[in-house]
Amino acid sequence: MYTQGLDQQGDGPTLVENEQDLLEKFQAKVDAEEKIEPKDWMPAAYRKTLIRQIAQHAHSEIIGMQPEGNWITRAPSLRRKQILLAKVQDEAGHGLYLYSAAETLGVSRDELVDQLIDGTAKYSSIFNYPTTSWADIGAIGWLVDGAAIMNQIPLCRCSYGPYARAMVRVCKEESFHQRQGYEIMIALSRGSDEQKAMMQDAFNRWWWPSLMMFGPSDNDSKHSAQSMAWKIKRFSNDELRQKFVDATVPQAEYLGLTVPDPDLKFNEETGHYEFGEIDWQEFYDVIQGNGPCNRQRLAARKSAHENGAWVREAAAAYAEKQRQRKEAA
Amino acid sequence: MSKQQWPLYEVFIRSKAGLSHKHVGSVHAADAQMALDNARDVYTRRMEGVSLWVVEANAITASEPEDKAAWFEPAENKVYRHPTFYEIPDEVKGL
């Protein structure tokens, strides 16, 4: 899944003269498309921005397992169940690649996990919506993972080496996610009237939240410029959102779906779709913790973490015992 | 609950016989065997490898990036170590 860049830190540090010199060398390196690696000097704000962004991204993957996990036991066939299990396992894997990348910046896994559970860290708004029908699983794979791909492909070229490398792995796996989702939709589109209605209903509920995944509009995204200069970000939120709409509308038409936007129309001159205004109030409400499922998602994560404590402790005790036995022998 | 974090292990994968192991990321685990199990689940879900190494991260000694210039300079100024340094007439074959 993906990052929304919700609260990027863009303020530069106060610099002493020596740092000014380091900063210029750093920027020159970034400008020359050289990668920054963990032990290289980097501005404190660059480090902080990356930790937040990668952590948010990792948390999104982990929380993102919940809406889809909801349907594993109720998948309509063994084939679908196997696929969904593999997909949810991939999301866990993506979370772990990303935590691993964040840790190279000097933050510990425990800190990251704590920040998620105590609610100080954010994650993508999209996972605070419920999955009320099987068609939602199709819609998520197709739309949510589709939007994630748009966001993540440019991140494969991010200036920070470990993040870029993690994204290459993620992107390779994400394409399966999107295609399995679209295949679910195709099956429904060829089904009964009830199945078609279920598909349209899922599409109606996921369309706008998917567009919100790209983050605030460019006018309100004040830290974007710094992230662009650091080559953490390559395209603006609105540019990526437009790409997504252009790619997705024809896919919806193929399925016989109606896009829930009366203002949507194709502009022959620009070659792009024009679309209606996003409900930004809803976006900010969900970000601030008041979406349909925010409390449920965090409570589930917290309880999984707490109920797993004895396993972590037992494993640590076992490892310690083995170590002592080895030493005694 | 105790706050002792499991140690970090760096993960290396040999993608197929004949190639070297290559670093791919890291995992936390209580011990080396668990690190191997976790690395298999996290990094080889799509036949990425035929062999895995895990190494405790704090067992790795690394060169410092600040020393890069001085550290690698001896290799840089010995161009005669490369075959292209030597001029051989075109008509001589097999060299």
JSON list of C-alpha atoms in Angstrom, two decimals, chain A residues 39-40 89-90 93 96-97 100 103 108-110 114 169 173 176 309 312-313 315-316 318-319, chain B residues 1-3 5-6 8 24-26 28 30-31 34 42-43 45-46 48 62-66:
[
{"chain": "A", "resi": 39, "resn": "LYS", "atom": "CA", "xyz": [25.58, 6.34, 7.10]},
{"chain": "A", "resi": 40, "resn": "ASP", "atom": "CA", "xyz": [25.87, 9.40, 4.83]},
{"chain": "A", "resi": 89, "resn": "GLN", "atom": "CA", "xyz": [0.41, -11.61, 3.79]},
{"chain": "A", "resi": 90, "resn": "ASP", "atom": "CA", "xyz": [2.05, -9.37, 1.19]},
{"chain": "A", "resi": 93, "resn": "GLY", "atom": "CA", "xyz": [5.59, -8.08, 4.21]},
{"chain": "A", "resi": 96, "resn": "LEU", "atom": "CA", "xyz": [8.12, -5.08, 7.37]},
{"chain": "A", "resi": 97, "resn": "TYR", "atom": "CA", "xyz": [10.25, -3.94, 4.40]},
{"chain": "A", "resi": 100, "resn": "SER", "atom": "CA", "xyz": [13.27, -2.09, 8.13]},
{"chain": "A", "resi": 103, "resn": "GLU", "atom": "CA", "xyz": [15.11, 1.74, 11.14]},
{"chain": "A", "resi": 108, "resn": "SER", "atom": "CA", "xyz": [13.70, 1.73, 16.68]},
{"chain": "A", "resi": 109, "resn": "ARG", "atom": "CA", "xyz": [10.93, -0.69, 15.78]},
{"chain": "A", "resi": 110, "resn": "ASP", "atom": "CA", "xyz": [9.52, -0.39, 19.30]},
{"chain": "A", "resi": 114, "resn": "ASP", "atom": "CA", "xyz": [4.29, 2.52, 20.04]},
{"chain": "A", "resi": 169, "resn": "ARG", "atom": "CA", "xyz": [10.08, -4.86, -4.01]},
{"chain": "A", "resi": 173, "resn": "GLU", "atom": "CA", "xyz": [4.14, -7.33, -5.72]},
{"chain": "A", "resi": 176, "resn": "PHE", "atom": "CA", "xyz": [-0.75, -8.81, -8.52]},
{"chain": "A", "resi": 309, "resn": "ALA", "atom": "CA", "xyz": [3.36, -10.00, 24.18]},
{"chain": "A", "resi": 312, "resn": "ARG", "atom": "CA", "xyz": [7.60, -12.30, 22.19]},
{"chain": "A", "resi": 313, "resn": "GLU", "atom": "CA", "xyz": [8.64, -12.75, 25.81]},
{"chain": "A", "resi": 315, "resn": "ALA", "atom": "CA", "xyz": [10.77, -16.42, 22.37]},
{"chain": "A", "resi": 316, "resn": "ALA", "atom": "CA", "xyz": [13.26, -14.07, 24.02]},
{"chain": "A", "resi": 318, "resn": "TYR", "atom": "CA", "xyz": [13.98, -19.40, 24.93]},
{"chain": "A", "resi": 319, "resn": "ALA", "atom": "CA", "xyz": [16.74, -17.68, 22.94]},
{"chain": "B", "resi": 1, "resn": "MET", "atom": "CA", "xyz": [5.50, -5.79, 29.41]},
{"chain": "B", "resi": 2, "resn": "SER", "atom": "CA", "xyz": [9.26, -5.87, 28.98]},
{"chain": "B", "resi": 3, "resn": "LYS", "atom": "CA", "xyz": [10.61, -3.46, 26.39]},
{"chain": "B", "resi": 5, "resn": "GLN", "atom": "CA", "xyz": [13.66, -5.40, 21.55]},
{"chain": "B", "resi": 6, "resn": "TRP", "atom": "CA", "xyz": [14.65, -8.49, 19.63]},
{"chain": "B", "resi": 8, "resn": "LEU", "atom": "CA", "xyz": [18.13, -6.91, 14.28]},
{"chain": "B", "resi": 24, "resn": "VAL", "atom": "CA", "xyz": [17.95, -7.37, 0.79]},
{"chain": "B", "resi": 25, "resn": "GLY", "atom": "CA", "xyz": [16.90, -5.87, 4.13]},
{"chain": "B", "resi": 26, "resn": "SER", "atom": "CA", "xyz": [16.56, -6.85, 7.75]},
{"chain": "B", "resi": 28, "resn": "HIS", "atom": "CA", "xyz": [13.99, -8.69, 14.02]},
{"chain": "B", "resi": 30, "resn": "ALA", "atom": "CA", "xyz": [14.85, -13.57, 19.13]},
{"chain": "B", "resi": 31, "resn": "ASP", "atom": "CA", "xyz": [17.60, -15.78, 17.73]},
{"chain": "B", "resi": 34, "resn": "MET", "atom": "CA", "xyz": [13.92, -17.39, 14.05]},
{"chain": "B", "resi": 42, "resn": "VAL", "atom": "CA", "xyz": [9.32, -11.75, 4.50]},
{"chain": "B", "resi": 43, "resn": "TYR", "atom": "CA", "xyz": [11.83, -11.82, 1.66]},
{"chain": "B", "resi": 45, "resn": "ARG", "atom": "CA", "xyz": [7.51, -15.26, -0.96]},
{"chain": "B", "resi": 46, "resn": "ARG", "atom": "CA", "xyz": [8.06, -15.34, -4.72]},
{"chain": "B", "resi": 48, "resn": "GLU", "atom": "CA", "xyz": [13.50, -14.85, -4.78]},
{"chain": "B", "resi": 62, "resn": "ALA", "atom": "CA", "xyz": [31.47, -1.07, 8.02]},
{"chain": "B", "resi": 63, "resn": "SER", "atom": "CA", "xyz": [33.71, 1.58, 6.45]},
{"chain": "B", "resi": 64, "resn": "GLU", "atom": "CA", "xyz": [32.81, 5.20, 7.15]},
{"chain": "B", "resi": 65, "resn": "PRO", "atom": "CA", "xyz": [31.35, 7.24, 4.28]},
{"chain": "B", "resi": 66, "resn": "GLU", "atom": "CA", "xyz": [33.35, 10.33, 5.42]}
]
